[in-house]
């Protein structure tokens, strides 16, 4: 997994710049948190499309139990627990992410980055995600939806992009306090344990 390959991806700030620039739009309302107190497991087959009609890329089921440390990684209006064996790091990405963690073992090709949040005015989460998808499509990539979930009680829309045989990106994009946050895992699909770490990070997410 090379920096040059990763650098081909459109950044959320650039893809949504046109949306964020509409200063005359009325402010968007804060989304209502999803009640996640009770989870009902469905006995039917998983959905094939998300709520916006995008085809879902089913991801491998969890295979490992991820240990989380007591240290919280703090960013702009959010924090999450650092997985054991992962630490904050710097990486040559443009624009620089708000926070980034990667495995302490340099042999594991993965990192989790949270892009700097952007204000989107009255534009919906669906509009922002569609803009991000179009950015991928403009570079000859084929984005698919990730299985839907919430992030700390707020609806998140997912995108999966296979940029190369050994480079997959999984985004969850969520709106909070009139801003949009893109939480991204970049990893080698041959190492699905990184996806388990990503899920654990999202499960430990806290706003504010």
PDB file of C-alpha atoms in Angstrom:
ATOM      1  CA  UNK A   1       0.000   0.000   0.000  1.00  0.00           C
ATOM      2  CA  UNK A   2       1.709   3.165  -1.207  1.00  0.00           C
ATOM      3  CA  UNK A   3       1.153   6.816  -0.449  1.00  0.00           C
ATOM      4  CA  UNK A   4       0.871   7.535  -4.198  1.00  0.00           C
ATOM      5  CA  UNK A   5      -2.070   5.158  -4.517  1.00  0.00           C
ATOM      6  CA  UNK A   6      -3.807   6.639  -1.482  1.00  0.00           C
ATOM      7  CA  UNK A   7      -3.208  10.173  -2.774  1.00  0.00           C
ATOM      8  CA  UNK A   8      -5.511   9.508  -5.757  1.00  0.00           C
ATOM      9  CA  UNK A   9      -8.565   9.617  -3.512  1.00  0.00           C
ATOM     10  CA  UNK A  10     -10.676  12.781  -3.434  1.00  0.00           C
ATOM     11  CA  UNK A  11     -10.734  14.428  -0.029  1.00  0.00           C
ATOM     12  CA  UNK A  12     -14.107  15.133   1.532  1.00  0.00           C
ATOM     13  CA  UNK A  13     -13.259  18.832   1.814  1.00  0.00           C
ATOM     14  CA  UNK A  14     -12.624  19.075  -1.924  1.00  0.00           C
ATOM     15  CA  UNK A  15     -15.566  16.949  -3.042  1.00  0.00           C
ATOM     16  CA  UNK A  16     -18.034  18.882  -0.871  1.00  0.00           C
ATOM     17  CA  UNK A  17     -16.462  22.320  -1.348  1.00  0.00           C
ATOM     18  CA  UNK A  18     -19.313  23.425  -3.576  1.00  0.00           C
ATOM     19  CA  UNK A  19     -21.853  22.379  -0.971  1.00  0.00           C
ATOM     20  CA  UNK A  20     -20.048  24.074   1.901  1.00  0.00           C
ATOM     21  CA  UNK A  21     -19.647  27.281  -0.096  1.00  0.00           C
ATOM     22  CA  UNK A  22     -23.374  28.031  -0.223  1.00  0.00           C
ATOM     23  CA  UNK A  23     -23.344  30.441   2.702  1.00  0.00           C
ATOM     24  CA  UNK A  24     -26.817  31.719   1.889  1.00  0.00           C
ATOM     25  CA  UNK A  25     -28.446  28.399   2.722  1.00  0.00           C
ATOM     26  CA  UNK A  26     -30.247  28.084   6.056  1.00  0.00           C
ATOM     27  CA  UNK A  27     -28.414  26.123   8.719  1.00  0.00           C
ATOM     28  CA  UNK A  28     -29.088  22.401   8.795  1.00  0.00           C
ATOM     29  CA  UNK A  29     -30.789  20.969  11.826  1.00  0.00           C
ATOM     30  CA  UNK A  30     -28.898  18.593  14.084  1.00  0.00           C
ATOM     31  CA  UNK A  31     -29.855  14.995  13.230  1.00  0.00           C
ATOM     32  CA  UNK A  32     -31.901  13.102  15.778  1.00  0.00           C
ATOM     33  CA  UNK A  33     -29.842  10.388  17.475  1.00  0.00           C
ATOM     34  CA  UNK A  34     -30.845   6.835  16.670  1.00  0.00           C
ATOM     35  CA  UNK A  35     -32.163   4.790  19.573  1.00  0.00           C
ATOM     36  CA  UNK A  36     -29.679   1.936  19.799  1.00  0.00           C
ATOM     37  CA  UNK A  37     -30.678   0.657  23.213  1.00  0.00           C
ATOM     38  CA  UNK A  38     -32.259  -2.506  21.787  1.00  0.00           C
ATOM     39  CA  UNK A  39     -30.884  -4.314  18.769  1.00  0.00           C
ATOM     40  CA  UNK A  40     -33.225  -6.676  16.946  1.00  0.00           C
ATOM     41  CA  UNK A  41     -31.377  -9.241  14.871  1.00  0.00           C
ATOM     42  CA  UNK A  42     -33.081  -9.980  11.585  1.00  0.00           C
ATOM     43  CA  UNK A  43     -33.485 -13.558  10.455  1.00  0.00           C
ATOM     44  CA  UNK A  44     -33.856 -12.508   6.815  1.00  0.00           C
ATOM     45  CA  UNK A  45     -31.097 -12.037   4.264  1.00  0.00           C
ATOM     46  CA  UNK A  46     -29.068  -8.814   4.586  1.00  0.00           C
ATOM     47  CA  UNK A  47     -30.241  -5.916   2.398  1.00  0.00           C
ATOM     48  CA  UNK A  48     -28.604  -5.537  -0.989  1.00  0.00           C
ATOM     49  CA  UNK A  49     -29.013  -1.750  -1.193  1.00  0.00           C
ATOM     50  CA  UNK A  50     -28.782   1.060   1.333  1.00  0.00           C
ATOM     51  CA  UNK A  51     -31.505   3.617   2.091  1.00  0.00           C
ATOM     52  CA  UNK A  52     -30.330   5.771  -0.848  1.00  0.00           C
ATOM     53  CA  UNK A  53     -30.567   2.843  -3.283  1.00  0.00           C
ATOM     54  CA  UNK A  54     -26.814   2.220  -3.621  1.00  0.00           C
ATOM     55  CA  UNK A  55     -25.707  -1.387  -3.962  1.00  0.00           C
ATOM     56  CA  UNK A  56     -24.106  -2.694  -0.768  1.00  0.00           C
ATOM     57  CA  UNK A  57     -20.696  -4.358  -0.725  1.00  0.00           C
ATOM     58  CA  UNK A  58     -21.022  -6.996   1.977  1.00  0.00           C
ATOM     59  CA  UNK A  59     -17.949  -7.009   4.223  1.00  0.00           C
ATOM     60  CA  UNK A  60     -16.429  -9.999   6.052  1.00  0.00           C
ATOM     61  CA  UNK A  61     -18.035 -10.789   9.380  1.00  0.00           C
ATOM     62  CA  UNK A  62     -15.967 -10.059  12.514  1.00  0.00           C
ATOM     63  CA  UNK A  63     -13.300 -12.684  13.091  1.00  0.00           C
ATOM     64  CA  UNK A  64     -11.292 -11.318  16.023  1.00  0.00           C
ATOM     65  CA  UNK A  65     -12.002  -9.801  19.429  1.00  0.00           C
ATOM     66  CA  UNK A  66     -10.375  -6.362  19.437  1.00  0.00           C
ATOM     67  CA  UNK A  67      -8.873  -5.070  22.685  1.00  0.00           C
ATOM     68  CA  UNK A  68      -9.201  -1.342  23.303  1.00  0.00           C
ATOM     69  CA  UNK A  69      -6.899   0.712  25.502  1.00  0.00           C
ATOM     70  CA  UNK A  70      -8.019   3.296  28.041  1.00  0.00           C
ATOM     71  CA  UNK A  71      -6.533   6.087  25.914  1.00  0.00           C
ATOM     72  CA  UNK A  72      -8.956   8.202  23.905  1.00  0.00           C
ATOM     73  CA  UNK A  73      -7.922   9.747  20.614  1.00  0.00           C
ATOM     74  CA  UNK A  74      -9.500  13.212  20.595  1.00  0.00           C
ATOM     75  CA  UNK A  75     -10.363  15.273  17.543  1.00  0.00           C
ATOM     76  CA  UNK A  76     -12.736  18.088  16.601  1.00  0.00           C
ATOM     77  CA  UNK A  77     -15.940  17.349  18.573  1.00  0.00           C
ATOM     78  CA  UNK A  78     -15.311  13.614  18.869  1.00  0.00           C
ATOM     79  CA  UNK A  79     -13.116  10.985  20.476  1.00  0.00           C
ATOM     80  CA  UNK A  80     -12.652   7.235  20.297  1.00  0.00           C
ATOM     81  CA  UNK A  81     -10.696   4.578  22.149  1.00  0.00           C
ATOM     82  CA  UNK A  82      -7.324   3.633  20.707  1.00  0.00           C
ATOM     83  CA  UNK A  83      -7.100  -0.098  19.916  1.00  0.00           C
ATOM     84  CA  UNK A  84      -4.296  -1.958  21.654  1.00  0.00           C
ATOM     85  CA  UNK A  85      -1.346  -2.094  19.253  1.00  0.00           C
ATOM     86  CA  UNK A  86      -2.430   1.031  17.333  1.00  0.00           C
ATOM     87  CA  UNK A  87      -1.151   4.575  17.920  1.00  0.00           C
ATOM     88  CA  UNK A  88      -1.552   8.117  16.620  1.00  0.00           C
ATOM     89  CA  UNK A  89       0.706   8.801  13.682  1.00  0.00           C
ATOM     90  CA  UNK A  90       1.416  11.191  10.830  1.00  0.00           C
ATOM     91  CA  UNK A  91       1.041  10.282   7.171  1.00  0.00           C
ATOM     92  CA  UNK A  92       1.614  12.267   4.010  1.00  0.00           C
ATOM     93  CA  UNK A  93      -2.018  12.885   3.027  1.00  0.00           C
ATOM     94  CA  UNK A  94      -3.393  16.009   1.350  1.00  0.00           C
ATOM     95  CA  UNK A  95      -5.200  17.585   3.063  1.00  0.00           C
ATOM     96  CA  UNK A  96      -3.895  16.313   6.410  1.00  0.00           C
ATOM     97  CA  UNK A  97      -6.543  14.407   8.395  1.00  0.00           C
ATOM     98  CA  UNK A  98      -7.875  15.609  11.724  1.00  0.00           C
ATOM     99  CA  UNK A  99      -6.684  12.416  13.431  1.00  0.00           C
ATOM    100  CA  UNK A 100      -4.954   9.275  12.184  1.00  0.00           C
ATOM    101  CA  UNK A 101      -3.966   6.013  13.852  1.00  0.00           C
ATOM    102  CA  UNK A 102      -2.076   3.046  12.474  1.00  0.00           C
ATOM    103  CA  UNK A 103      -0.740  -0.290  13.731  1.00  0.00           C
ATOM    104  CA  UNK A 104       2.478  -0.213  15.728  1.00  0.00           C
ATOM    105  CA  UNK A 105       3.537  -3.167  13.571  1.00  0.00           C
ATOM    106  CA  UNK A 106       4.646  -1.582  10.294  1.00  0.00           C
ATOM    107  CA  UNK A 107       4.063  -4.911   8.524  1.00  0.00           C
ATOM    108  CA  UNK A 108       0.288  -4.444   8.847  1.00  0.00           C
ATOM    109  CA  UNK A 109      -0.858  -2.316   5.867  1.00  0.00           C
ATOM    110  CA  UNK A 110      -3.657  -0.229   7.354  1.00  0.00           C
ATOM    111  CA  UNK A 111      -4.612   3.081   8.908  1.00  0.00           C
ATOM    112  CA  UNK A 112      -7.749   4.817  10.187  1.00  0.00           C
ATOM    113  CA  UNK A 113      -8.116   8.516   9.419  1.00  0.00           C
ATOM    114  CA  UNK A 114     -10.802  11.063  10.244  1.00  0.00           C
ATOM    115  CA  UNK A 115     -10.934  13.893   7.746  1.00  0.00           C
ATOM    116  CA  UNK A 116     -11.337  17.415   9.032  1.00  0.00           C
ATOM    117  CA  UNK A 117     -15.072  18.097   9.423  1.00  0.00           C
ATOM    118  CA  UNK A 118     -16.763  20.487   7.018  1.00  0.00           C
ATOM    119  CA  UNK A 119     -19.859  22.648   7.400  1.00  0.00           C
ATOM    120  CA  UNK A 120     -22.564  21.748   4.883  1.00  0.00           C
ATOM    121  CA  UNK A 121     -25.335  24.277   5.512  1.00  0.00           C
ATOM    122  CA  UNK A 122     -28.712  22.899   4.498  1.00  0.00           C
ATOM    123  CA  UNK A 123     -27.288  20.110   2.337  1.00  0.00           C
ATOM    124  CA  UNK A 124     -28.240  16.621   3.441  1.00  0.00           C
ATOM    125  CA  UNK A 125     -25.953  13.750   4.291  1.00  0.00           C
ATOM    126  CA  UNK A 126     -27.147  11.963   1.143  1.00  0.00           C
ATOM    127  CA  UNK A 127     -26.067  14.934  -1.023  1.00  0.00           C
ATOM    128  CA  UNK A 128     -22.607  14.998   0.541  1.00  0.00           C
ATOM    129  CA  UNK A 129     -22.129  11.252   0.149  1.00  0.00           C
ATOM    130  CA  UNK A 130     -23.317  11.397  -3.456  1.00  0.00           C
ATOM    131  CA  UNK A 131     -20.716  14.110  -4.071  1.00  0.00           C
ATOM    132  CA  UNK A 132     -18.025  11.884  -2.608  1.00  0.00           C
ATOM    133  CA  UNK A 133     -19.187   8.959  -4.749  1.00  0.00           C
ATOM    134  CA  UNK A 134     -19.059  11.119  -7.891  1.00  0.00           C
ATOM    135  CA  UNK A 135     -15.496  12.085  -7.002  1.00  0.00           C
ATOM    136  CA  UNK A 136     -14.510   8.414  -6.965  1.00  0.00           C
ATOM    137  CA  UNK A 137     -16.382   7.724 -10.197  1.00  0.00           C
ATOM    138  CA  UNK A 138     -14.596  10.636 -11.845  1.00  0.00           C
ATOM    139  CA  UNK A 139     -11.320   8.849 -11.181  1.00  0.00           C
ATOM    140  CA  UNK A 140     -12.541   5.632 -12.798  1.00  0.00           C
ATOM    141  CA  UNK A 141     -13.373   3.871  -9.533  1.00  0.00           C
ATOM    142  CA  UNK A 142     -16.591   2.052  -8.645  1.00  0.00           C
ATOM    143  CA  UNK A 143     -17.851   3.007  -5.186  1.00  0.00           C
ATOM    144  CA  UNK A 144     -20.357   0.767  -3.447  1.00  0.00           C
ATOM    145  CA  UNK A 145     -22.257   1.237  -0.221  1.00  0.00           C
ATOM    146  CA  UNK A 146     -21.097  -0.219   3.080  1.00  0.00           C
ATOM    147  CA  UNK A 147     -23.660  -1.909   5.341  1.00  0.00           C
ATOM    148  CA  UNK A 148     -25.589   0.791   7.193  1.00  0.00           C
ATOM    149  CA  UNK A 149     -24.897   1.512  10.847  1.00  0.00           C
ATOM    150  CA  UNK A 150     -24.894   4.358  13.339  1.00  0.00           C
ATOM    151  CA  UNK A 151     -21.922   6.149  14.896  1.00  0.00           C
ATOM    152  CA  UNK A 152     -22.583   7.049  18.532  1.00  0.00           C
ATOM    153  CA  UNK A 153     -26.312   7.337  17.883  1.00  0.00           C
ATOM    154  CA  UNK A 154     -26.175   9.221  14.571  1.00  0.00           C
ATOM    155  CA  UNK A 155     -26.988   7.754  11.169  1.00  0.00           C
ATOM    156  CA  UNK A 156     -23.891   7.019   9.071  1.00  0.00           C
ATOM    157  CA  UNK A 157     -23.701   6.291   5.352  1.00  0.00           C
ATOM    158  CA  UNK A 158     -20.930   4.003   4.161  1.00  0.00           C
ATOM    159  CA  UNK A 159     -18.819   3.801   1.016  1.00  0.00           C
ATOM    160  CA  UNK A 160     -16.506   0.966  -0.056  1.00  0.00           C
ATOM    161  CA  UNK A 161     -13.917   1.599  -2.765  1.00  0.00           C
ATOM    162  CA  UNK A 162     -11.474  -0.995  -4.062  1.00  0.00           C
ATOM    163  CA  UNK A 163      -8.676   1.133  -5.457  1.00  0.00           C
ATOM    164  CA  UNK A 164      -6.283  -1.741  -6.108  1.00  0.00           C
ATOM    165  CA  UNK A 165      -6.137  -5.442  -5.360  1.00  0.00           C
ATOM    166  CA  UNK A 166      -4.427  -4.726  -2.054  1.00  0.00           C
ATOM    167  CA  UNK A 167      -6.004  -1.331  -1.259  1.00  0.00           C
ATOM    168  CA  UNK A 168      -9.574  -1.018  -0.012  1.00  0.00           C
ATOM    169  CA  UNK A 169     -11.142   2.087   1.549  1.00  0.00           C
ATOM    170  CA  UNK A 170     -14.171   1.902   3.805  1.00  0.00           C
ATOM    171  CA  UNK A 171     -15.746   5.256   4.701  1.00  0.00           C
ATOM    172  CA  UNK A 172     -18.509   6.029   7.158  1.00  0.00           C
ATOM    173  CA  UNK A 173     -19.825   9.558   6.731  1.00  0.00           C
ATOM    174  CA  UNK A 174     -21.925  11.085   9.516  1.00  0.00           C
ATOM    175  CA  UNK A 175     -23.494  14.491  10.229  1.00  0.00           C
ATOM    176  CA  UNK A 176     -23.146  16.043  13.689  1.00  0.00           C
ATOM    177  CA  UNK A 177     -23.820  19.671  14.749  1.00  0.00           C
ATOM    178  CA  UNK A 178     -24.193  20.895  11.158  1.00  0.00           C
ATOM    179  CA  UNK A 179     -20.868  19.378  10.123  1.00  0.00           C
ATOM    180  CA  UNK A 180     -19.997  16.236   8.210  1.00  0.00           C
ATOM    181  CA  UNK A 181     -17.310  13.818   9.390  1.00  0.00           C
ATOM    182  CA  UNK A 182     -15.727  11.181   7.137  1.00  0.00           C
ATOM    183  CA  UNK A 183     -14.184   8.270   9.054  1.00  0.00           C
ATOM    184  CA  UNK A 184     -11.974   6.157   6.826  1.00  0.00           C
ATOM    185  CA  UNK A 185     -10.235   2.813   7.001  1.00  0.00           C
ATOM    186  CA  UNK A 186      -7.603   2.087   4.361  1.00  0.00           C
ATOM    187  CA  UNK A 187      -6.358  -1.500   4.435  1.00  0.00           C
ATOM    188  CA  UNK A 188      -5.440  -4.638   2.530  1.00  0.00           C
ATOM    189  CA  UNK A 189      -8.511  -6.920   2.247  1.00  0.00           C
ATOM    190  CA  UNK A 190      -6.164  -9.854   2.808  1.00  0.00           C
ATOM    191  CA  UNK A 191      -5.930  -8.608   6.423  1.00  0.00           C
ATOM    192  CA  UNK A 192      -9.590  -8.486   7.529  1.00  0.00           C
ATOM    193  CA  UNK A 193      -8.530  -8.053  11.159  1.00  0.00           C
ATOM    194  CA  UNK A 194      -8.054  -4.349  10.349  1.00  0.00           C
ATOM    195  CA  UNK A 195     -11.759  -4.156   9.538  1.00  0.00           C
ATOM    196  CA  UNK A 196     -12.506  -5.571  13.007  1.00  0.00           C
ATOM    197  CA  UNK A 197     -10.374  -2.787  14.507  1.00  0.00           C
ATOM    198  CA  UNK A 198     -12.301  -0.202  12.490  1.00  0.00           C
ATOM    199  CA  UNK A 199     -15.617  -1.549  13.785  1.00  0.00           C
ATOM    200  CA  UNK A 200     -14.306  -1.396  17.364  1.00  0.00           C
ATOM    201  CA  UNK A 201     -13.229   2.228  16.879  1.00  0.00           C
ATOM    202  CA  UNK A 202     -16.687   3.156  15.573  1.00  0.00           C
ATOM    203  CA  UNK A 203     -18.344   1.303  18.448  1.00  0.00           C
ATOM    204  CA  UNK A 204     -16.252   3.285  20.956  1.00  0.00           C
ATOM    205  CA  UNK A 205     -16.987   6.658  19.309  1.00  0.00           C
ATOM    206  CA  UNK A 206     -18.174   9.573  21.431  1.00  0.00           C
ATOM    207  CA  UNK A 207     -19.302  13.044  20.357  1.00  0.00           C
ATOM    208  CA  UNK A 208     -18.397  16.317  21.980  1.00  0.00           C
TER     209      UNK A 208
END
